[in-house]
Coordinates of C-alpha atoms in Angstrom, one line a residue:
X1 CA -77.4 32.7 1.0
X2 CA -78.5 36.1 2.7
X3 CA -80.6 38.6 0.9
X4 CA -78.9 42.0 0.4
X5 CA -81.1 45.2 0.9
X6 CA -80.0 48.8 0.2
X7 CA -79.6 49.4 3.8
X8 CA -77.3 46.6 4.5
X9 CA -75.3 47.8 1.3
X10 CA -75.0 51.1 2.7
X11 CA -74.0 50.0 6.1
X12 CA -71.0 48.1 4.4
X13 CA -70.5 51.1 2.3
X14 CA -70.0 53.5 5.4
X15 CA -67.8 51.0 7.2
X16 CA -65.1 50.9 4.3
X17 CA -65.4 54.1 2.7
X18 CA -62.8 56.0 4.9
X19 CA -60.3 53.5 4.1
X20 CA -60.8 54.2 0.4
X21 CA -60.9 57.9 0.6
X22 CA -57.5 57.7 2.5
X23 CA -56.0 56.2 -0.6
X24 CA -56.9 59.3 -2.6
X25 CA -55.4 61.9 -0.5
X26 CA -52.2 63.7 -1.2
X27 CA -50.6 65.2 2.1
X28 CA -47.2 66.5 3.1
X29 CA -44.6 64.1 4.5
X30 CA -45.3 65.2 8.2
X31 CA -48.7 63.5 8.1
X32 CA -49.2 61.3 11.4
X33 CA -52.2 59.3 10.5
X34 CA -52.7 55.8 9.1
X35 CA -50.8 54.7 6.3
X36 CA -52.2 53.0 3.2
X37 CA -49.7 50.9 1.4
X38 CA -51.0 49.7 -2.3
X39 CA -49.0 47.1 -3.9
X40 CA -49.7 46.5 -7.5
X41 CA -50.8 42.8 -7.9
X42 CA -51.5 42.7 -11.8
X43 CA -50.0 40.4 -14.2
X44 CA -47.4 42.8 -15.2
X45 CA -46.1 43.6 -11.7
X46 CA -46.6 40.0 -10.6
X47 CA -44.3 38.9 -13.3
X48 CA -41.7 41.2 -11.5
X49 CA -42.3 39.4 -8.1
X50 CA -44.8 42.0 -6.6
X51 CA -46.4 39.2 -4.9
X52 CA -43.2 38.8 -2.8
X53 CA -43.0 42.4 -2.4
X54 CA -46.5 42.3 -1.0
X55 CA -45.7 39.5 1.2
X56 CA -42.7 41.1 2.6
X57 CA -44.5 44.3 3.3
X58 CA -47.1 42.4 5.4
X59 CA -44.4 40.5 7.3
X60 CA -42.0 43.5 7.9
X61 CA -45.1 45.7 9.2
X62 CA -45.9 43.0 11.5
X63 CA -42.4 42.4 12.8
X64 CA -41.9 46.0 14.0
X65 CA -45.5 46.4 15.4
X66 CA -47.0 48.8 12.8
X67 CA -49.9 46.6 11.9
X68 CA -52.5 48.9 13.5
X69 CA -51.1 52.0 11.9
X70 CA -50.4 50.3 8.2
X71 CA -52.8 48.8 5.9
X72 CA -50.9 46.7 3.2
X73 CA -53.4 46.2 0.3
X74 CA -53.1 44.4 -3.1
X75 CA -54.5 46.3 -5.9
X76 CA -55.0 46.0 -9.7
X77 CA -52.9 47.8 -12.1
X78 CA -51.9 51.6 -11.6
X79 CA -51.2 51.9 -15.2
X80 CA -47.5 52.8 -15.4
X81 CA -46.3 49.3 -16.0
X82 CA -42.9 50.4 -17.1
X83 CA -42.2 51.2 -13.6
X84 CA -43.4 47.9 -12.0
X85 CA -43.5 46.7 -9.3
X86 CA -45.4 49.7 -8.1
X87 CA -46.1 50.7 -4.4
X88 CA -48.0 53.7 -3.5
X89 CA -47.9 54.9 0.0
X90 CA -51.0 57.3 1.1
X91 CA -51.8 59.7 2.2
X92 CA -48.8 61.3 1.0
X93 CA -49.0 59.6 -2.4
X94 CA -45.6 58.4 -2.6
X95 CA -45.1 56.5 -6.0
X96 CA -42.4 53.9 -5.5
X97 CA -41.2 52.5 -8.7
X98 CA -39.4 49.2 -9.7
X99 CA -39.7 48.2 -6.0
X100 CA -37.8 45.0 -5.2
X101 CA -38.1 42.7 -1.8
X102 CA -34.8 44.1 -0.9
X103 CA -36.3 47.7 -0.9
X104 CA -39.1 46.8 1.3
X105 CA -37.3 47.0 4.8
X106 CA -36.0 50.4 4.0
X107 CA -39.4 51.7 3.0
X108 CA -41.0 50.3 6.2
X109 CA -38.3 51.5 8.4
X110 CA -37.8 54.8 6.9
X111 CA -41.2 55.8 5.4
X112 CA -43.8 54.0 7.7
X113 CA -41.9 54.0 10.9
X114 CA -40.1 57.5 10.7
X115 CA -42.1 59.4 8.3
X116 CA -39.1 60.0 5.9
X117 CA -39.7 59.5 2.1
X118 CA -37.3 57.0 0.5
X119 CA -36.4 59.6 -2.4
X120 CA -34.3 57.3 -4.4
X121 CA -37.1 54.9 -5.2
X122 CA -39.6 57.3 -6.2
X123 CA -40.8 57.5 -9.9
X124 CA -39.0 60.7 -11.1
X125 CA -42.1 62.5 -12.1
X126 CA -43.6 62.4 -8.8
X127 CA -40.7 63.9 -7.0
X128 CA -39.7 67.4 -8.2
X129 CA -38.0 70.3 -6.6
X130 CA -37.6 68.2 -3.4
X131 CA -41.4 67.9 -3.0
X132 CA -44.0 65.0 -3.8
X133 CA -46.0 65.9 -6.7
X134 CA -49.8 64.6 -6.7
X135 CA -50.0 61.8 -9.1
X136 CA -52.9 63.4 -11.1
X137 CA -50.4 66.3 -11.7
X138 CA -47.5 64.2 -13.2
X139 CA -47.3 64.0 -17.0
X140 CA -48.4 60.3 -17.3
X141 CA -51.7 60.9 -15.4
X142 CA -52.8 64.4 -15.6
X143 CA -54.6 64.3 -18.9
X144 CA -56.2 60.8 -18.2
X145 CA -59.9 60.6 -17.1
X146 CA -60.4 57.3 -15.4
X147 CA -63.8 55.9 -15.5
X148 CA -63.4 52.3 -16.7
X149 CA -60.2 52.2 -14.7
X150 CA -61.8 54.1 -11.9
X151 CA -61.0 51.4 -9.3
X152 CA -57.8 50.1 -10.8
X153 CA -54.9 50.5 -8.4
X154 CA -57.4 51.6 -5.9
X155 CA -59.2 48.9 -4.3
X156 CA -58.4 45.2 -3.3
X157 CA -60.2 43.4 -6.2
X158 CA -60.7 40.3 -3.9
X159 CA -62.8 42.2 -1.4
X160 CA -66.3 42.9 -2.4
X161 CA -66.6 45.3 0.6
X162 CA -63.9 47.5 -1.0
X163 CA -65.9 47.6 -4.3
X164 CA -69.2 48.5 -2.3
X165 CA -67.2 51.3 -0.5
X166 CA -66.9 53.0 -4.1
X167 CA -70.6 53.0 -4.8
X168 CA -70.3 49.3 -5.9
X169 CA -73.9 47.9 -6.7
X170 CA -75.5 51.1 -6.1
X171 CA -76.2 51.3 -9.8
X172 CA -77.8 47.9 -9.8
X173 CA -80.0 49.0 -6.9
X174 CA -80.9 52.1 -8.8
X175 CA -82.0 50.3 -12.1
X176 CA -84.0 47.7 -10.2
X177 CA -86.3 50.5 -9.2
X178 CA -86.6 51.6 -12.9
X179 CA -88.4 50.4 -15.9
X180 CA -86.2 48.6 -18.4
X181 CA -87.0 51.2 -21.0
X182 CA -85.6 54.1 -18.8
X183 CA -82.5 52.1 -18.2
X184 CA -81.9 51.4 -22.0
X185 CA -82.7 55.1 -22.5
X186 CA -79.9 56.4 -20.2
X187 CA -77.3 54.1 -22.0
X188 CA -78.5 55.4 -25.3
X189 CA -78.5 59.0 -24.2
X190 CA -74.9 58.5 -22.8
X191 CA -73.6 58.0 -26.3
X192 CA -71.4 54.8 -25.2
X193 CA -70.2 52.8 -28.1
X194 CA -68.8 49.4 -27.9
X195 CA -65.1 49.4 -26.9
X196 CA -64.4 46.0 -28.4
X197 CA -63.6 47.4 -31.8
X198 CA -66.7 47.9 -33.7
X199 CA -67.9 51.0 -32.1
X200 CA -71.7 50.0 -32.4
X201 CA -73.9 52.1 -30.0
X202 CA -74.5 50.1 -26.9
X203 CA -77.9 51.2 -26.0
X204 CA -79.0 50.5 -29.4
X205 CA -77.7 47.0 -29.0
X206 CA -79.5 46.5 -25.6
X207 CA -82.7 48.0 -27.1
X208 CA -82.9 45.5 -30.0
X209 CA -82.4 42.6 -27.7
X210 CA -84.9 43.9 -25.3
X211 CA -87.7 43.9 -28.1
X212 CA -86.5 40.6 -29.5
X213 CA -88.9 37.7 -28.9
X214 CA -87.6 34.6 -27.3
X215 CA -88.4 32.3 -24.2
X216 CA -84.9 33.1 -22.8
X217 CA -82.3 35.9 -23.5
X218 CA -78.6 35.8 -22.6
X219 CA -76.0 38.5 -21.7
X220 CA -72.3 37.8 -22.8
X221 CA -69.0 39.4 -21.9
X222 CA -66.1 39.2 -24.2
X223 CA -63.0 39.0 -22.2
X224 CA -60.9 37.2 -24.8
X225 CA -58.9 40.1 -25.9
X226 CA -56.6 38.6 -28.7
X227 CA -54.8 41.6 -30.0
X228 CA -50.8 41.4 -29.8
X229 CA -49.8 44.0 -27.3
X230 CA -53.5 44.5 -25.8
X231 CA -54.0 44.0 -22.0
X232 CA -56.9 46.4 -21.3
X233 CA -59.8 44.0 -20.5
X234 CA -57.4 41.8 -18.6
X235 CA -56.3 44.6 -16.4
X236 CA -59.9 45.7 -15.6
X237 CA -60.8 42.1 -14.7
X238 CA -57.8 41.7 -12.6
X239 CA -58.4 45.0 -10.7
X240 CA -62.2 45.4 -10.6
X241 CA -64.2 42.3 -11.3
X242 CA -67.2 43.4 -9.4
X243 CA -67.7 46.3 -11.9
X244 CA -68.4 43.8 -14.7
X245 CA -70.5 41.5 -12.7
X246 CA -72.7 44.7 -11.9
X247 CA -72.8 45.8 -15.3
X248 CA -73.8 42.6 -16.6
X249 CA -76.6 42.4 -14.1
X250 CA -77.8 45.6 -15.3
X251 CA -77.6 44.6 -19.0
X252 CA -79.8 41.5 -18.0
X253 CA -82.3 43.5 -16.2
X254 CA -82.5 45.9 -19.2
X255 CA -83.2 43.2 -21.9
X256 CA -85.1 40.7 -19.7
X257 CA -82.3 38.1 -19.5
X258 CA -81.8 35.8 -16.4
X259 CA -78.4 34.2 -17.4
X260 CA -75.0 35.4 -18.6
X261 CA -71.6 34.1 -19.6
X262 CA -68.1 35.8 -19.1
X263 CA -65.7 34.5 -21.9
X264 CA -62.3 34.8 -20.8
X265 CA -59.0 33.5 -22.2
X266 CA -57.4 30.6 -20.3
X267 CA -54.1 32.5 -20.5
X268 CA -55.5 35.1 -17.9
X269 CA -55.1 33.0 -14.9
X270 CA -55.1 36.2 -12.4
X271 CA -58.3 37.5 -13.9
X272 CA -60.1 34.1 -14.0
X273 CA -59.1 33.7 -10.3
X274 CA -60.5 37.0 -9.3
X275 CA -63.6 36.7 -11.4
X276 CA -64.2 33.4 -9.6
X277 CA -63.7 35.0 -6.1
X278 CA -66.1 38.0 -7.1
X279 CA -68.8 35.7 -8.3
X280 CA -68.6 33.6 -5.2
X281 CA -68.8 36.8 -3.0
X282 CA -71.7 38.2 -4.9
X283 CA -73.6 35.1 -4.6
X284 CA -72.9 34.8 -1.0
X285 CA -74.5 38.2 -0.1
X286 CA -77.3 37.8 -2.5
X287 CA -76.0 40.0 -5.3
X288 CA -76.2 37.3 -7.8
X289 CA -78.8 34.6 -7.9
X290 CA -82.6 34.7 -7.1
X291 CA -84.8 37.7 -6.2
X292 CA -81.6 40.2 -6.2
X293 CA -82.3 43.1 -3.7
X294 CA -85.8 41.7 -3.1
X295 CA -86.9 42.3 -6.4
X296 CA -88.3 40.0 -9.2
X297 CA -84.9 39.8 -10.9
X298 CA -82.8 36.6 -11.0
X299 CA -79.5 36.4 -12.6
X300 CA -76.9 33.5 -12.9
X301 CA -73.6 34.2 -14.1
X302 CA -70.8 31.6 -15.5
X303 CA -67.4 31.8 -16.6
X304 CA -66.3 30.2 -19.9
X305 CA -62.5 29.8 -20.8
X306 CA -61.3 30.3 -24.1
X307 CA -58.4 28.7 -25.9
X308 CA -56.8 31.7 -27.2
X309 CA -58.5 31.6 -30.7
X310 CA -58.2 35.4 -31.9
X311 CA -61.5 34.5 -34.1
X312 CA -63.3 34.2 -30.9
X313 CA -63.3 38.0 -30.5
X314 CA -65.9 38.0 -33.1
X315 CA -69.3 37.8 -31.5
X316 CA -70.9 34.8 -33.3
X317 CA -67.5 32.9 -33.0
X318 CA -67.5 33.6 -29.2
X319 CA -71.0 32.3 -28.7
X320 CA -70.3 29.2 -30.8
X321 CA -67.4 28.6 -28.5
X322 CA -69.5 29.3 -25.3
X323 CA -72.0 26.6 -26.7
X324 CA -69.1 24.1 -26.7
X325 CA -68.2 24.0 -30.3
X326 CA -65.4 24.8 -32.4
X327 CA -65.0 28.7 -32.4
X328 CA -66.3 29.8 -35.9
X329 CA -68.3 32.6 -37.1
X330 CA -71.8 32.5 -38.3
X331 CA -73.4 34.4 -41.1
X332 CA -75.2 37.5 -40.3
X333 CA -78.2 38.2 -40.5
X334 CA -79.7 36.7 -38.1
X335 CA -77.8 39.0 -35.6
X336 CA -77.2 37.9 -31.9
X337 CA -79.8 40.4 -30.5
X338 CA -82.4 38.3 -32.4
X339 CA -80.7 34.9 -32.5
X340 CA -77.5 34.5 -30.6
X341 CA -76.4 32.1 -27.9
X342 CA -78.5 28.9 -28.2
X343 CA -80.4 30.6 -30.9
X344 CA -81.8 33.0 -28.3
X345 CA -81.7 36.9 -28.2
X346 CA -78.3 37.8 -26.8
X347 CA -76.0 40.9 -26.1
X348 CA -72.4 40.8 -26.2
X349 CA -70.1 43.6 -24.9
X350 CA -66.5 43.6 -24.1
X351 CA -65.2 44.2 -20.7
X352 CA -64.2 47.8 -21.1
X353 CA -67.7 48.6 -22.5
X354 CA -69.4 47.0 -19.4
X355 CA -67.0 48.7 -17.0
X356 CA -68.5 52.0 -18.3
X357 CA -72.1 51.1 -17.3
X358 CA -72.2 51.4 -13.3
X359 CA -70.7 55.1 -13.4
X360 CA -73.1 56.0 -16.2
X361 CA -76.2 55.0 -14.1
X362 CA -74.9 56.5 -10.9
X363 CA -73.9 59.9 -12.6
X364 CA -76.2 60.2 -15.6
X365 CA -76.1 60.1 -19.2
X366 CA -75.3 63.9 -19.5
X367 CA -72.2 63.6 -17.3
X368 CA -70.7 60.9 -19.6
X369 CA -71.7 62.3 -22.9
X370 CA -70.0 65.7 -21.9
X371 CA -66.7 63.8 -22.3
X372 CA -65.3 63.1 -25.7
X373 CA -66.3 64.2 -29.1
X374 CA -69.6 64.7 -30.9
X375 CA -69.7 61.1 -32.1
X376 CA -67.4 59.3 -29.7
X377 CA -68.3 60.0 -26.1
X378 CA -66.5 59.2 -22.9
X379 CA -62.9 57.7 -22.8
X380 CA -60.7 55.1 -24.3
X381 CA -58.4 52.6 -22.6
X382 CA -55.3 52.0 -24.5
X383 CA -52.4 49.6 -23.8
X384 CA -49.5 52.0 -24.8
X385 CA -46.4 50.2 -25.9
X386 CA -43.5 49.9 -28.3
X387 CA -40.8 52.7 -28.7
X388 CA -42.1 54.8 -26.0
X389 CA -40.8 55.8 -22.7
X390 CA -43.9 55.4 -20.5
X391 CA -45.4 52.0 -21.5
X392 CA -48.5 50.9 -19.8
X393 CA -52.4 51.2 -19.4
X394 CA -53.9 54.6 -19.9
X395 CA -57.5 56.0 -20.1
X396 CA -57.9 59.1 -22.0
X397 CA -60.9 61.4 -23.2
X398 CA -62.1 60.6 -26.8
X399 CA -60.5 63.4 -29.0
X400 CA -57.2 63.6 -27.4
X401 CA -54.4 63.8 -30.1
X402 CA -51.9 61.1 -30.8
X403 CA -49.2 63.7 -30.0
X404 CA -50.6 64.3 -26.5
X405 CA -50.4 60.6 -25.8
X406 CA -47.1 60.0 -27.0
X407 CA -45.1 63.1 -25.8
X408 CA -47.1 64.1 -22.7
X409 CA -48.6 60.8 -21.4
X410 CA -46.1 58.6 -22.8
X411 CA -43.0 60.7 -22.2
X412 CA -41.8 60.7 -25.9
X413 CA -39.9 58.3 -28.0
X414 CA -37.6 55.8 -26.4
X415 CA -33.8 57.1 -26.5
X416 CA -35.0 60.3 -27.9
X417 CA -35.6 58.8 -31.3
X418 CA -37.9 60.0 -34.1
X419 CA -41.6 59.1 -34.1
X420 CA -42.5 57.2 -37.4
X421 CA -45.9 55.7 -36.8
X422 CA -48.2 54.3 -34.5
X423 CA -50.3 51.2 -35.0
X424 CA -53.9 51.3 -33.5
X425 CA -56.6 48.4 -33.6
X426 CA -54.0 45.7 -33.7
X427 CA -54.0 43.1 -36.7
X428 CA -57.5 44.9 -37.8
X429 CA -56.2 48.5 -37.6
X430 CA -53.8 50.6 -39.4
X431 CA -50.6 52.5 -39.2
X432 CA -50.7 56.4 -38.4
X433 CA -47.8 58.2 -39.9
X434 CA -46.1 61.0 -38.2
X435 CA -47.5 63.7 -40.4
X436 CA -50.7 62.9 -38.9
X437 CA -49.8 63.1 -35.2
X438 CA -52.1 65.8 -34.4
X439 CA -55.3 63.8 -35.3
X440 CA -57.8 63.6 -32.8
X441 CA -58.4 60.0 -31.6
X442 CA -62.0 58.8 -31.9
X443 CA -63.9 56.3 -33.9
X444 CA -64.6 58.4 -37.1
X445 CA -61.3 60.1 -37.4
X446 CA -59.2 56.9 -37.0
X447 CA -61.3 55.3 -39.8
X448 CA -60.9 58.2 -42.0
X449 CA -57.1 58.0 -42.0
X450 CA -57.4 54.3 -42.8
X451 CA -57.0 52.7 -39.1
X452 CA -59.5 51.9 -36.5
X453 CA -59.9 52.2 -32.6
X454 CA -60.0 48.4 -32.2
X455 CA -60.0 47.0 -28.7
X456 CA -57.2 49.5 -27.7
X457 CA -53.7 48.4 -28.5
X458 CA -51.6 51.5 -29.4
X459 CA -48.0 50.5 -30.6
X460 CA -45.6 53.3 -31.1
X461 CA -42.8 52.9 -33.7
X462 CA -39.6 55.0 -34.4
X463 CA -37.4 55.3 -37.3
X464 CA -36.0 52.0 -36.8
X465 CA -39.0 50.1 -37.7
X466 CA -39.7 48.8 -41.1
X467 CA -43.4 49.2 -42.1
X468 CA -43.4 46.2 -44.7
X469 CA -41.9 43.9 -42.0
X470 CA -44.5 45.2 -39.5
X471 CA -47.3 44.2 -42.1
X472 CA -45.5 40.7 -42.2
X473 CA -45.8 40.3 -38.5
X474 CA -49.4 41.0 -38.4
X475 CA -50.2 39.0 -41.5
X476 CA -48.5 35.9 -40.0
X477 CA -50.7 36.3 -37.0
X478 CA -53.9 36.6 -39.1
X479 CA -53.1 33.8 -41.3
X480 CA -52.3 31.6 -38.1
X481 CA -55.4 32.8 -36.3
X482 CA -57.9 32.3 -39.2
X483 CA -60.6 29.7 -38.4
X484 CA -60.4 28.3 -41.9
X485 CA -64.2 28.5 -42.5
X486 CA -64.2 30.8 -45.5
X487 CA -61.9 30.8 -48.5
X488 CA -60.9 34.4 -48.8
X489 CA -59.4 34.5 -45.3
X490 CA -58.2 31.2 -45.2
X491 CA -56.3 31.3 -48.5
X492 CA -56.2 34.8 -49.2
X493 CA -54.3 35.7 -46.0
X494 CA -51.8 33.1 -46.7
X495 CA -51.2 34.5 -50.3
X496 CA -50.6 37.9 -48.7
X497 CA -48.3 36.6 -46.2
X498 CA -46.3 34.8 -49.0
X499 CA -46.1 37.8 -51.0
X500 CA -45.1 40.1 -48.3
X501 CA -42.3 37.3 -47.3
X502 CA -40.9 37.4 -50.8
X503 CA -40.9 41.2 -50.9
X504 CA -39.0 41.3 -47.5
X505 CA -36.6 38.5 -48.6
X506 CA -35.5 40.1 -51.8
X507 CA -37.7 38.2 -54.4
X508 CA -40.2 41.2 -55.0
X509 CA -40.9 42.0 -58.5
X510 CA -42.4 44.7 -60.6
X511 CA -46.2 44.6 -60.1
X512 CA -46.2 43.0 -56.8
X513 CA -47.3 46.1 -54.9
X514 CA -50.4 46.3 -57.2
X515 CA -51.3 42.6 -56.9
X516 CA -51.0 42.9 -53.2
X517 CA -53.5 45.8 -53.1
X518 CA -55.8 43.9 -55.4
X519 CA -55.8 40.8 -53.3
X520 CA -56.3 43.1 -50.1
X521 CA -59.5 44.6 -51.6
X522 CA -61.0 41.1 -52.5
X523 CA -60.3 39.8 -49.3
X524 CA -61.9 42.7 -47.4
X525 CA -65.1 42.4 -49.7
X526 CA -65.6 38.8 -49.5
X527 CA -64.6 37.4 -46.1
X528 CA -67.2 36.0 -43.9
X529 CA -66.3 37.9 -40.6
X530 CA -64.5 40.8 -39.1
X531 CA -61.0 38.9 -38.9
X532 CA -60.9 38.4 -42.7
X533 CA -62.6 41.8 -43.5
X534 CA -60.1 43.8 -41.7
X535 CA -56.9 41.7 -41.9
X536 CA -55.7 43.7 -45.0
X537 CA -55.9 46.9 -43.0
X538 CA -52.3 47.2 -41.9
X539 CA -51.1 46.6 -45.5
X540 CA -53.4 49.1 -47.0
X541 CA -52.6 51.8 -44.5
X542 CA -48.9 51.4 -44.8
X543 CA -49.2 51.2 -48.7
X544 CA -50.8 54.4 -48.5
X545 CA -48.5 56.3 -46.2
X546 CA -45.2 54.5 -46.7
X547 CA -45.4 53.5 -50.4
X548 CA -41.7 54.6 -50.9
X549 CA -40.7 51.6 -48.4
X550 CA -42.6 49.1 -50.5
X551 CA -40.9 50.5 -53.7
X552 CA -37.5 50.3 -52.1
X553 CA -38.0 46.6 -51.1
X554 CA -39.4 45.7 -54.3
X555 CA -37.7 47.8 -57.1
X556 CA -34.3 48.2 -55.3
X557 CA -34.2 45.1 -53.0
X558 CA -33.5 47.5 -50.1
X559 CA -34.8 47.8 -46.7
X560 CA -34.6 51.5 -45.9
X561 CA -34.9 50.9 -42.0
X562 CA -32.4 48.0 -42.1
X563 CA -34.5 45.6 -40.5
X564 CA -35.2 42.8 -43.3
X565 CA -32.0 40.9 -43.0
X566 CA -32.0 39.5 -46.4
X567 CA -31.9 42.9 -48.0
X568 CA -29.0 44.2 -46.2
X569 CA -25.5 44.8 -47.4
X570 CA -22.6 45.3 -45.0
X571 CA -19.8 47.3 -46.4
X572 CA -16.3 48.3 -45.0
X573 CA -15.6 52.0 -45.5
X574 CA -12.0 51.9 -46.8
X575 CA -11.1 55.3 -45.6
X576 CA -11.9 54.6 -42.0
X577 CA -10.7 50.8 -42.0
X578 CA -7.5 50.5 -39.7
X579 CA -6.6 47.3 -41.6
X580 CA -6.5 45.4 -38.2
X581 CA -8.4 42.3 -39.3
X582 CA -10.7 42.2 -36.2
X583 CA -13.9 41.9 -38.5
X584 CA -12.3 39.1 -40.6
X585 CA -11.4 37.2 -37.4
X586 CA -15.2 36.9 -36.3
X587 CA -16.9 36.6 -39.6
X588 CA -18.3 32.8 -39.5
X589 CA -18.4 32.2 -43.3
X590 CA -14.9 33.7 -44.0
X591 CA -16.4 36.5 -46.3
X592 CA -13.9 39.2 -45.3
X593 CA -10.7 39.3 -46.8
X594 CA -7.5 41.8 -46.7
X595 CA -4.1 42.0 -45.4
X596 CA -3.1 43.1 -41.9
X597 CA -1.6 46.6 -42.0
X598 CA -1.5 46.7 -45.6
X599 CA -5.1 46.9 -47.4
X600 CA -8.4 47.7 -46.3
X601 CA -10.7 44.8 -45.7
X602 CA -13.5 44.0 -48.1
X603 CA -16.7 41.9 -47.7
X604 CA -17.7 39.3 -50.4
X605 CA -21.4 40.0 -50.8
X606 CA -21.9 36.5 -52.3
X607 CA -20.8 34.9 -49.0
X608 CA -22.0 37.3 -46.4
X609 CA -24.9 36.1 -44.3
X610 CA -25.8 39.4 -42.9
X611 CA -25.1 38.2 -39.2
X612 CA -23.8 41.6 -38.0
X613 CA -20.7 39.9 -36.1
X614 CA -18.3 42.3 -38.1
X615 CA -20.2 45.4 -36.9
X616 CA -19.9 44.4 -33.2
X617 CA -16.2 43.5 -33.6
X618 CA -15.0 46.8 -35.4
X619 CA -14.0 49.4 -32.8
X620 CA -13.6 52.1 -35.3
X621 CA -17.1 52.1 -36.9
X622 CA -15.7 51.5 -40.2
X623 CA -18.5 49.0 -41.3
X624 CA -21.8 50.4 -42.4
X625 CA -25.2 48.5 -42.9
X626 CA -27.8 49.6 -45.5

């Protein structure tokens, strides 16, 4: 193992920095210099065969002898997942969307060889008035501030040299020449709060662990990310694994630890592979191991694979799992800062929290704290999904409104529908109704309106969504993921699910809504860990803002959104019916009767199974569903 010095680090940086700089330039199409072809190789694009696209680019560039004029680079997520596989060609900044293997030859021949943009493959926002628009000026990107995602889509995550070229490991060198107290003060002064959901001040957590007494201390990273629809941490690990290694090393120095664990769910094979590569590279050049940078600082880092248990997102359950036991939470106090992993002082932050640490050290606490709101500093990464045009990964300043995210970054509701609600915080969060769309997004504002930041899932819903059914979905998840250690969560969540199931299947009765609310409050007050304490949040928030939907389900046995199939009724409108019998012919249970050409057809509600086949068969829109 070689020992890295700051001089050697800067030599590597100087050698590769020009390549990185060329990937951030926007010039006219007449540019004659070297091309940088960035191919997204994150999980989303890989699922759409981006690795085959990458392979074809490399092969085609070599076939026509352009390998000295073109660098083909695999990167992490560019954010606009809806448009994947994504290929960006610099220095023009041409954003090619939904690129297939069949498209590659044309892009190489036309763009890379003859310097002519392949207009028909460009993302529409990036090409307007017959000109390329810089990506940071498009609707999707212009309001984003990329700190945690600073290298995502920019560098090859499997090359440590490229991370070093973006000031990688400079922050570690800097802190190793500072006192531990000064490092913690920078993190405190930055105002960084935990991005895993709770929002606890990061510097305070580090300070508590640094003052705790123990023969050994540990640093842990939560990369488990169990929320449905969340992929923020996975994307950072896939795109920029060295940023997490560097940040954990800084944290270890700050609290006096010499060993750390990255806990990653086994369902993230690309993230795990790139972490393994990054750890091996860092060890090889002496950025992990003994006497790092020639200082009296040692740090060993190990990956632990999780089995997909949602409860292991809770810090004590995660540590129990790292120790090799069944993932179950422990009572607190004692808190992990005093007695955590192997009963030693331990800090645990999630991936996104750590990703902010190196730039905070490099640029200063004042720089970071100038972004965001008074009590919520910096940015937040969200996985934007649901009924929205531009789904993907975004990083926005704290304090941005939900409206800005949905209509400017997200491009509006899918099929020009009407916005109904947004779910933040996953199963632990709540639903924000349309009347609160101008709410600034930060920790305190979300809690005040009955939701929470959570790890960063943001699901957008339109008028076709049933809020009671949405709650049933999340409750199915929470009931299934309960570890079973405490009665309120193990039994209470099942009772909530049973009540919601009855309500959505027409068995609701007067008083059910009140009983549902009472049980929610008991579960919140008495559960052992955050899973049970927050599981009722979606129910409570939807009852607060969408009470009329619950009333319709219980009192009228009707689903206003037309989602709950057992509450639906199909009716043939006699004035529109053409008496053609098409609907009767497709009905699988013979619930439709009438005489061809003589009488309008009718549906026997006692026989109807609500399959919807009749609606599909009717050419005259004579059948309504309500």
